[in-house]
mmCIF file of C-alpha atoms in Angstrom:
data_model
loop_
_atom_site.group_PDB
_atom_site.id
_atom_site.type_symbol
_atom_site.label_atom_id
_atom_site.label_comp_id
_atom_site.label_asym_id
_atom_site.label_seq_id
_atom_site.Cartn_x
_atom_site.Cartn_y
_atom_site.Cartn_z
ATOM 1 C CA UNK A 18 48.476 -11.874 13.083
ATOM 2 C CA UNK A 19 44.256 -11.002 12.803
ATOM 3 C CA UNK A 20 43.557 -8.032 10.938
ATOM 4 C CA UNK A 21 42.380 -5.272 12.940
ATOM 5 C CA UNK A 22 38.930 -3.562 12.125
ATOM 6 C CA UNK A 23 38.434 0.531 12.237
ATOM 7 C CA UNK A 24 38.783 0.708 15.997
ATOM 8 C CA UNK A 25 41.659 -1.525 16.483
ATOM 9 C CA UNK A 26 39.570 -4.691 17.853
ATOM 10 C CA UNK A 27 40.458 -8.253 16.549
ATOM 11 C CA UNK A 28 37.958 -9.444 13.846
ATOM 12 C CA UNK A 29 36.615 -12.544 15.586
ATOM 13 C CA UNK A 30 35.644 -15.793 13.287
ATOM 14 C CA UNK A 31 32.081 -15.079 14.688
ATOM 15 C CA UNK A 32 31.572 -11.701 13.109
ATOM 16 C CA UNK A 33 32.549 -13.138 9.645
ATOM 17 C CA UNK A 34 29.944 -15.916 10.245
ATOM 18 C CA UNK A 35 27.429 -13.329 10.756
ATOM 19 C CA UNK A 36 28.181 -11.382 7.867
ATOM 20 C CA UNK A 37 28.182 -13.811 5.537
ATOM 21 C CA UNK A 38 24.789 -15.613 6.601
ATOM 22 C CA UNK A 39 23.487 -11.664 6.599
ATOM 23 C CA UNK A 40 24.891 -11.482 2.930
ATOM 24 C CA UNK A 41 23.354 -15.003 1.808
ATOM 25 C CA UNK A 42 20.105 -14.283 3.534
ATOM 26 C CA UNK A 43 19.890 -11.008 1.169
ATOM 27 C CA UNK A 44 21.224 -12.374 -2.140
ATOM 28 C CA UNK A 45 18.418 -15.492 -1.094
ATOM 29 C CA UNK A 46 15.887 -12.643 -1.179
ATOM 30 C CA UNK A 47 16.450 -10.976 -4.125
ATOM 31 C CA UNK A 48 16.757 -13.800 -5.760
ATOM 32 C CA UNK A 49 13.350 -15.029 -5.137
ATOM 33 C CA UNK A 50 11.652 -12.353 -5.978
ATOM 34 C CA UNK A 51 13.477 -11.087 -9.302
ATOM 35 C CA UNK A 52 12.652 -15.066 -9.958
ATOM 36 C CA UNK A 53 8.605 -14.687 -8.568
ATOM 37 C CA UNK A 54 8.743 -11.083 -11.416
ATOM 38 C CA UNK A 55 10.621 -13.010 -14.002
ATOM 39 C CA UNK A 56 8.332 -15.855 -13.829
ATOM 40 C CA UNK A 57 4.954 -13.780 -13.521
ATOM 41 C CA UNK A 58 6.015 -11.747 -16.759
ATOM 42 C CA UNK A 59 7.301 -14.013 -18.769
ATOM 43 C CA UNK A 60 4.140 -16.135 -18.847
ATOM 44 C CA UNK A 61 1.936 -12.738 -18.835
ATOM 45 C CA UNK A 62 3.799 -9.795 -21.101
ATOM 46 C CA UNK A 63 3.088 -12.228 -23.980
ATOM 47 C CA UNK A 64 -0.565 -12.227 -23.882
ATOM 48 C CA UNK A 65 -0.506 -8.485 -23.015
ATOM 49 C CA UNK A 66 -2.055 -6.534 -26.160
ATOM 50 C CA UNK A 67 -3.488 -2.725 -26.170
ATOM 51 C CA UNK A 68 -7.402 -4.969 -26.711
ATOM 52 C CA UNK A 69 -6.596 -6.486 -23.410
ATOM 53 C CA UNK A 70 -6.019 -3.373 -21.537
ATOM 54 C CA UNK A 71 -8.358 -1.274 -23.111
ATOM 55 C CA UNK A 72 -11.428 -3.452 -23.491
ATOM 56 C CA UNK A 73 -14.216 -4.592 -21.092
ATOM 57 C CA UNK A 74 -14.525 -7.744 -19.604
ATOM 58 C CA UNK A 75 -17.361 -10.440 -20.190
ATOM 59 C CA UNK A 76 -17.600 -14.202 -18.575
ATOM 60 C CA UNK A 77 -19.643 -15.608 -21.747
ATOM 61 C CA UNK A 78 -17.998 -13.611 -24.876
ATOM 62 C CA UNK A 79 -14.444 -14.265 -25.363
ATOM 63 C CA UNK A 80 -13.942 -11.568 -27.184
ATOM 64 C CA UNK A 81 -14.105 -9.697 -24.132
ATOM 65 C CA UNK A 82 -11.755 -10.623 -21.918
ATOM 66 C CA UNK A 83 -10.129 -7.112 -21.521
ATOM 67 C CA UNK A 84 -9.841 -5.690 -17.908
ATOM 68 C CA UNK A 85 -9.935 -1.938 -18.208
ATOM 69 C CA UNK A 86 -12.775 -1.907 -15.262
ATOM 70 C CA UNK A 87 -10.728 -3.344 -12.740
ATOM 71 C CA UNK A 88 -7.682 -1.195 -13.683
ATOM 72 C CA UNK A 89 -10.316 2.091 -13.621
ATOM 73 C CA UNK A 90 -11.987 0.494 -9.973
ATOM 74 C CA UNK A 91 -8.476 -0.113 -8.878
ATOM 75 C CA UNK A 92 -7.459 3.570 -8.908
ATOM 76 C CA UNK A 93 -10.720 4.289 -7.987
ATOM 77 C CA UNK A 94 -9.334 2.253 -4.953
ATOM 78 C CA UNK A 95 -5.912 3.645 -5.005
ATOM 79 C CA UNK A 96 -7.266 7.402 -4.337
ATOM 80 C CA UNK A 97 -10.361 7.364 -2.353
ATOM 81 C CA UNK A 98 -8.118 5.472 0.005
ATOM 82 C CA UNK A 99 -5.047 7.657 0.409
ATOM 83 C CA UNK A 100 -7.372 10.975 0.037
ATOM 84 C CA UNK A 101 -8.976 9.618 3.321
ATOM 85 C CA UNK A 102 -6.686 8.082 4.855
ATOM 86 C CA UNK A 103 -3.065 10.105 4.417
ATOM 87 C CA UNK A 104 -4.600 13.356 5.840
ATOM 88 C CA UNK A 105 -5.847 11.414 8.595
ATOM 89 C CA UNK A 106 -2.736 9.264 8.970
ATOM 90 C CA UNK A 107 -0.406 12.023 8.970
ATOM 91 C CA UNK A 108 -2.205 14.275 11.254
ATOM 92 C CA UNK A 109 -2.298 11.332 14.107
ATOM 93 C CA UNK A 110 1.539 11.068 13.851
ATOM 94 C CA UNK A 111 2.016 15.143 13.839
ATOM 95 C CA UNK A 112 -0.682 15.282 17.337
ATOM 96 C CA UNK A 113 1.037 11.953 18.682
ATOM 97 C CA UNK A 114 4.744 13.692 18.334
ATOM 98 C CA UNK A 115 4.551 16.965 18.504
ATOM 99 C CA UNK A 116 1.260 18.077 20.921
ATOM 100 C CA UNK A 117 0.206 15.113 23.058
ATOM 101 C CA UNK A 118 1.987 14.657 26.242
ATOM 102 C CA UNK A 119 4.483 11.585 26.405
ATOM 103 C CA UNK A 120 2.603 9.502 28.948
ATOM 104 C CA UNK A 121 0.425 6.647 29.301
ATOM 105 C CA UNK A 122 -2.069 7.152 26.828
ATOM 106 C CA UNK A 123 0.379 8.126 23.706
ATOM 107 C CA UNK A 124 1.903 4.605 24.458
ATOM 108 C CA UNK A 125 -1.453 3.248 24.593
ATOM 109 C CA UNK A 126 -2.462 4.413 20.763
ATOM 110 C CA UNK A 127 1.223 3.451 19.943
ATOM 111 C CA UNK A 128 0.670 -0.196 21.407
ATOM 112 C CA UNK A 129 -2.863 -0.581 19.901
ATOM 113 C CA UNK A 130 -1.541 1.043 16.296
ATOM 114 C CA UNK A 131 0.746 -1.674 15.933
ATOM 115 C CA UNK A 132 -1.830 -4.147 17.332
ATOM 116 C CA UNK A 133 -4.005 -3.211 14.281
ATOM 117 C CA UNK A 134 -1.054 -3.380 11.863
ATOM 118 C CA UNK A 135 -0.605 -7.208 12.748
ATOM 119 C CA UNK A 136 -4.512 -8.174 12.077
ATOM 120 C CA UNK A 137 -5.223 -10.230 9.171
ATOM 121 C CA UNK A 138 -6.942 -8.340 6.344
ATOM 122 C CA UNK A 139 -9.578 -11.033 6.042
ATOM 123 C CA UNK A 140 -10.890 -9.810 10.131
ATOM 124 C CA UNK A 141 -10.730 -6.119 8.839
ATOM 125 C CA UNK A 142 -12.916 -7.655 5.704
ATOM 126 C CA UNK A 143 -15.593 -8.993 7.604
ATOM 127 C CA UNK A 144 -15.465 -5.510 9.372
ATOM 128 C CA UNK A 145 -16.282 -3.162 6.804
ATOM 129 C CA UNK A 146 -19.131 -5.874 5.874
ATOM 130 C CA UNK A 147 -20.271 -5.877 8.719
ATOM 131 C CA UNK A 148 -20.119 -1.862 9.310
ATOM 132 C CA UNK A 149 -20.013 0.149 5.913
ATOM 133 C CA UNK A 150 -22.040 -2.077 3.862
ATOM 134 C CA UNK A 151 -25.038 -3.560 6.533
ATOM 135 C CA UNK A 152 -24.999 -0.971 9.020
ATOM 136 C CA UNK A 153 -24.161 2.094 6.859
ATOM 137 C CA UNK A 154 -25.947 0.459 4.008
ATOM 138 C CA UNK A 155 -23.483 1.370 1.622
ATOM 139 C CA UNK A 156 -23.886 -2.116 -0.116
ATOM 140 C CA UNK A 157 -20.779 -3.604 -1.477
ATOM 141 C CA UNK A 158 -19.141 -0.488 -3.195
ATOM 142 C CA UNK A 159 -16.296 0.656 -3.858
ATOM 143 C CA UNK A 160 -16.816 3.421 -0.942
ATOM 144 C CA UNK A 161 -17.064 0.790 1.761
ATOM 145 C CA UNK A 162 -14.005 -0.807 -0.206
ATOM 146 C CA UNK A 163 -11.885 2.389 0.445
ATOM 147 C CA UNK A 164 -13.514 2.708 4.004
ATOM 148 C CA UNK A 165 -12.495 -0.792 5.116
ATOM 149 C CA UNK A 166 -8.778 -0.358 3.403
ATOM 150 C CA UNK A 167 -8.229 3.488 5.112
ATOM 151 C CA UNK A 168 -8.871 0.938 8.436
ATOM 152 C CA UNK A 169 -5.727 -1.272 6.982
ATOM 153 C CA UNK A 170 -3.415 1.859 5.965
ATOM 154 C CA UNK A 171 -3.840 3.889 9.013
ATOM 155 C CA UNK A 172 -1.530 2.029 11.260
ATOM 156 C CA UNK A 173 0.840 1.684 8.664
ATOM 157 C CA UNK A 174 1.137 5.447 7.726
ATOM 158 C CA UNK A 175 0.481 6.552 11.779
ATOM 159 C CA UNK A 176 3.576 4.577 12.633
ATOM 160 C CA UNK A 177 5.962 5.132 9.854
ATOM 161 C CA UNK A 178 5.153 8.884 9.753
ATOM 162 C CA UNK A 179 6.047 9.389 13.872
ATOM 163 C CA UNK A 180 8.923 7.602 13.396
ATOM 164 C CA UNK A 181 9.979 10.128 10.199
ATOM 165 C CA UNK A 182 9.138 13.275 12.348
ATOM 166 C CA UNK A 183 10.421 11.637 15.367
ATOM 167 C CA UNK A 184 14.348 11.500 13.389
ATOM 168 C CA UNK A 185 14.226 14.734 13.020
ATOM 169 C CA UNK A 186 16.937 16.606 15.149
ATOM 170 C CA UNK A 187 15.448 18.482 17.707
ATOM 171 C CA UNK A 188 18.085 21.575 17.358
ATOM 172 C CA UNK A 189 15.725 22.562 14.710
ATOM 173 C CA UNK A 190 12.680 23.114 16.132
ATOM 174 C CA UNK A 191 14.336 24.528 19.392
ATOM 175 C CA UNK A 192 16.557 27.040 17.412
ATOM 176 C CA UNK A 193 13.409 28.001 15.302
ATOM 177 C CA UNK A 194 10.743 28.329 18.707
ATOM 178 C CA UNK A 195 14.126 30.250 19.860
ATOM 179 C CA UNK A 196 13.686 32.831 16.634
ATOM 180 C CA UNK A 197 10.210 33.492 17.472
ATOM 181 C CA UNK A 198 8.125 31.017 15.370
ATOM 182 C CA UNK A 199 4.879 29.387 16.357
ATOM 183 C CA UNK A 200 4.673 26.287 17.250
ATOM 184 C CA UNK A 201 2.342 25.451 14.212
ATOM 185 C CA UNK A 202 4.572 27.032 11.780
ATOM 186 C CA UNK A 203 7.485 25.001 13.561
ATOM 187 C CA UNK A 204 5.759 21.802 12.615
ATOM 188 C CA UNK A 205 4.343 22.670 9.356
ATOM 189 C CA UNK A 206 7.440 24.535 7.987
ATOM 190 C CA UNK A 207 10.549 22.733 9.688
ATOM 191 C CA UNK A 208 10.011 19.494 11.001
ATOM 192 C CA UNK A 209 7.143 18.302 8.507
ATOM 193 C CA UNK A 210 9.376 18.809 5.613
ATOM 194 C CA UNK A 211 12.387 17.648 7.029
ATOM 195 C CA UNK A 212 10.410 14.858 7.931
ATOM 196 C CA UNK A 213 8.478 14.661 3.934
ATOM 197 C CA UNK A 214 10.828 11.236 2.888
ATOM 198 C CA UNK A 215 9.490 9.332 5.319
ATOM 199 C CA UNK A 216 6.106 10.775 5.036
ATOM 200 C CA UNK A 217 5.800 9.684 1.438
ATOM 201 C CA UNK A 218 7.528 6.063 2.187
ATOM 202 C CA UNK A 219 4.797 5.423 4.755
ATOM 203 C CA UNK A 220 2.364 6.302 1.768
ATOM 204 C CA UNK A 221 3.919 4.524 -1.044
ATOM 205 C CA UNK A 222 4.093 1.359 1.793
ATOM 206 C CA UNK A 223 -0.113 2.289 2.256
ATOM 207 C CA UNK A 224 -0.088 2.150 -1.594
ATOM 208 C CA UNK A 225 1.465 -0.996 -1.693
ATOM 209 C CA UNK A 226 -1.086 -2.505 0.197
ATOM 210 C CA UNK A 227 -3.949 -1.280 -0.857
ATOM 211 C CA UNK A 228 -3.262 -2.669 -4.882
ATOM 212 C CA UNK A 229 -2.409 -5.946 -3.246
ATOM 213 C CA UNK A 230 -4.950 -6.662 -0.976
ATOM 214 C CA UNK A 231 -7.964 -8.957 -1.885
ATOM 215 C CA UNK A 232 -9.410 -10.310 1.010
ATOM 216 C CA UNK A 233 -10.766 -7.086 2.722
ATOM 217 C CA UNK A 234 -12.057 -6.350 -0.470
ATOM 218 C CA UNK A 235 -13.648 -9.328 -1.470
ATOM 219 C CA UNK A 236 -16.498 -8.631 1.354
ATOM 220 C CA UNK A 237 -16.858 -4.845 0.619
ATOM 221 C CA UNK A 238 -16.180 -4.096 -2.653
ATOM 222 C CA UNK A 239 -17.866 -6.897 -4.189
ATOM 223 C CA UNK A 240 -16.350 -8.625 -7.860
ATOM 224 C CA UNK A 241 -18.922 -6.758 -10.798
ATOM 225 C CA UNK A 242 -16.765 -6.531 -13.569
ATOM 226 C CA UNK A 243 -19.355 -3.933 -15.203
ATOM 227 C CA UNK A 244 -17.835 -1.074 -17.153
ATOM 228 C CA UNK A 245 -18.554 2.770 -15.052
ATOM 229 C CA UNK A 246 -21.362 4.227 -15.629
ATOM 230 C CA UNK A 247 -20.230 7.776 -14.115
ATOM 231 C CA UNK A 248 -17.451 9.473 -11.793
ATOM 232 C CA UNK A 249 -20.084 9.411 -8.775
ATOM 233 C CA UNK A 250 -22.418 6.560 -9.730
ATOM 234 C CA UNK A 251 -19.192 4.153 -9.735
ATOM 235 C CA UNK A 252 -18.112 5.249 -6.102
ATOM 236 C CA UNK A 253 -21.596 3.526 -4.958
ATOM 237 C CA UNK A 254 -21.068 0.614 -7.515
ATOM 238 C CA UNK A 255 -19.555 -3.106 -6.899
ATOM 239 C CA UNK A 256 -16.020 -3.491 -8.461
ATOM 240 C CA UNK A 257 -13.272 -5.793 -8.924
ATOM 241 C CA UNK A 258 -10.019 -4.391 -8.438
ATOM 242 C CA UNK A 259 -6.754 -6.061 -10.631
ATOM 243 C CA UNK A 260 -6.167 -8.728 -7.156
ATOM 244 C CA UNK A 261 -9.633 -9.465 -6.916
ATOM 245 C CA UNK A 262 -9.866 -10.164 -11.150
ATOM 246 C CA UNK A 263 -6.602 -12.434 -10.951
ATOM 247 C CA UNK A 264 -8.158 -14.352 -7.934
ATOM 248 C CA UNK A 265 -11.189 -14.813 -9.392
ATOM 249 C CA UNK A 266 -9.801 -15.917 -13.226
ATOM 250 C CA UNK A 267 -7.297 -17.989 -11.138
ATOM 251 C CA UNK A 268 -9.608 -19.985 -8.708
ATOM 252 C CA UNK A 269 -12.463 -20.570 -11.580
ATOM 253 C CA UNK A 270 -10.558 -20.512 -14.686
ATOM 254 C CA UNK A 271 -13.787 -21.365 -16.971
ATOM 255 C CA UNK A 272 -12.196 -21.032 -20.068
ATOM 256 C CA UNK A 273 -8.914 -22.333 -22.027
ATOM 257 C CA UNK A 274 -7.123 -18.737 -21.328
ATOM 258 C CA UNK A 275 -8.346 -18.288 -17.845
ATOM 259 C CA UNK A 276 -4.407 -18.627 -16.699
ATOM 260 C CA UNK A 277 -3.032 -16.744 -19.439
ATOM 261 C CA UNK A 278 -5.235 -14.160 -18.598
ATOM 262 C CA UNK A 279 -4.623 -14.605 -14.969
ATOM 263 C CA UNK A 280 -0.734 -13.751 -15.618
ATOM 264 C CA UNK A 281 -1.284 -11.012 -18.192
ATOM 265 C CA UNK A 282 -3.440 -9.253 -14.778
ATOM 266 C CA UNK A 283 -0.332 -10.242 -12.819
ATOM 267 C CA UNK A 284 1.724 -8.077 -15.138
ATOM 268 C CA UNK A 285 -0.077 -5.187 -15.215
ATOM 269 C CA UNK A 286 -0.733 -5.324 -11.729
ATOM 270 C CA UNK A 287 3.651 -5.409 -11.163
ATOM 271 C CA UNK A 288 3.717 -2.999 -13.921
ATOM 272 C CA UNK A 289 0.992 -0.417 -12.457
ATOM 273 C CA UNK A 290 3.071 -0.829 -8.853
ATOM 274 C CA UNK A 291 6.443 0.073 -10.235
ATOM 275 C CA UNK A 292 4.631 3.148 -12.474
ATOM 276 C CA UNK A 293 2.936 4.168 -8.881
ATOM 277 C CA UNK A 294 6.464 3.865 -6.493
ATOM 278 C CA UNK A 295 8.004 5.841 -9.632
ATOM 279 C CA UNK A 296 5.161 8.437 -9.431
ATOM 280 C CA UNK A 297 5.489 9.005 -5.892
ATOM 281 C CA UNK A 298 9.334 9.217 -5.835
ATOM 282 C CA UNK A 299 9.332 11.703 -8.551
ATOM 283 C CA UNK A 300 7.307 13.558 -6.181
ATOM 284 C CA UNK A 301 9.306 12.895 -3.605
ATOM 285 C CA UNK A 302 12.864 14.378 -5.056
ATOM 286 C CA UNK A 303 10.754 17.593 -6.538
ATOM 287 C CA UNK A 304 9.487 18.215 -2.580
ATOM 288 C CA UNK A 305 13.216 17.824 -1.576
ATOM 289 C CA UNK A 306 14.452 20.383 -4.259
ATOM 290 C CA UNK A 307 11.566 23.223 -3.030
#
């Protein structure tokens, strides 16, 4: 006789099909990428050395081949970004869920939000050249850099951050408008932080993508590999991020280590993720415990 599943139905041949191809598909996946991180640091981690990160880089010395300026324009990156682009982000999601009225024009953001999500990086490149650095005149800097990535992020952190809020039961903010609150201190104190997990996966997702991309920022940010010069002066400057460095060691590859240090990048660029998700989970959990 067929075993019986929770609710007393038959477990049809077809269900088991599924599961497995669901299981195979999965196992597939993680294969191929723990092989694509094996791979990338076993030909890099060896050629890692404190010189390498620490040191500057030059095209005609080889004794500098470090690439401490594209780790320092990288952050650069990293921050400007999310400090321009999470407040903005977030607030969008709490107007679009919580204070605009469901109707035809919420949908149409929503529809055009994930519109912009789907455009190639390269159309939102020739963008911010277009924009920041000819019409603003910021040059290629690492400002229009962060101004051409907050225009990559937003739909990313606008959508992942309404759906967070949007799981959030409503029995919470009705029993709390019930008590007396404000509607304000409803959002801000109840359904925000209820609502913080998701809030900070949308950002580490933004994160993601910003210390990955390389095609919007090969058109704004420019590829100087030219040590700072000052906190301010740098936001102004041309910079290669970490992508940008192993694409351009990669596609020239002018000397005898260009691949070597093209993988040792490629480490340091996994290894700066990971330290990055870490960071923002650890802030994560402490927001949970207050």
């Amino acid at each position: 006789m067929p075993s019986s599943s929770l609710y007393g139905k038959r477990k049809r041949p077809f269900d088991t099909l599924l599961k497995v191809l669901i299981d195979t598909a999965a196992a597939v996946t993680v294969i191929v990428l723990l092989g694509i991180i094996f791979y990338i640091l076993v030909n890099g981690v060896s050629y890692l050395s404190w010189k390498f990160i620490s040191t500057a880089y030059s095209e005609t010395n080889d004794d500098l081949k470090g690439i401490l300026p594209m780790i320092i324009n990288t952050l650069y990156i990293v921050v400007i970004t999310l400090l321009i682009s999470a407040p903005i982000g977030i607030s969008s999601a709490i107007y679009l869920t919580q204070y605009a009225k469901q109707g035809r024009l919420v949908k149409a953001i929503r529809f055009t939000t994930e519109i912009l999500s789907g455009i190639p990086s390269i159309i939102f490149g020739l963008f911010g050249y277009t924009v920041f650095c000819i019409l603003f005149r910021l040059q290629t800097s690492l400002l229009a850099g962060c101004l051409t990535m907050t225009l990559c992020i937003l739909p990313t952190i606008i959508r992942t951050t309404e759906e967070s809020l949007l799981s959030v039961p409503g029995s919470y903010k009705e029993g709390a408008l019930a008590l007396g609150a404000g509607k304000l201190r409803v959002v801000m104190g109840i359904v925000l932080p209820c609502a913080m997990p998701g809030v900070l996966t949308a950002v580490i997702l933004a994160m993601g993508r910003i210390v990955g991309e390389s095609a919007a920022l090969l058109f704004t940010s420019g590829l100087s590999y030219n040590m700072p010069k000052g906190f301010v002066r740098q936001i102004f400057a041309s910079g290669r991020t970490l992508t940008l460095h192993l694409y351009q060691t990669a596609r020239e590859a002018n000397s005898p280590d260009a691949m070597h240090i093209a993988f040792a990048t490629a480490s340091v660029l996994l290894i700066l993720v990971f330290l990055l998700n870490r960071l923002a989970a650890l802030l994560s959990r402490t927001l949970r415990k207050g």
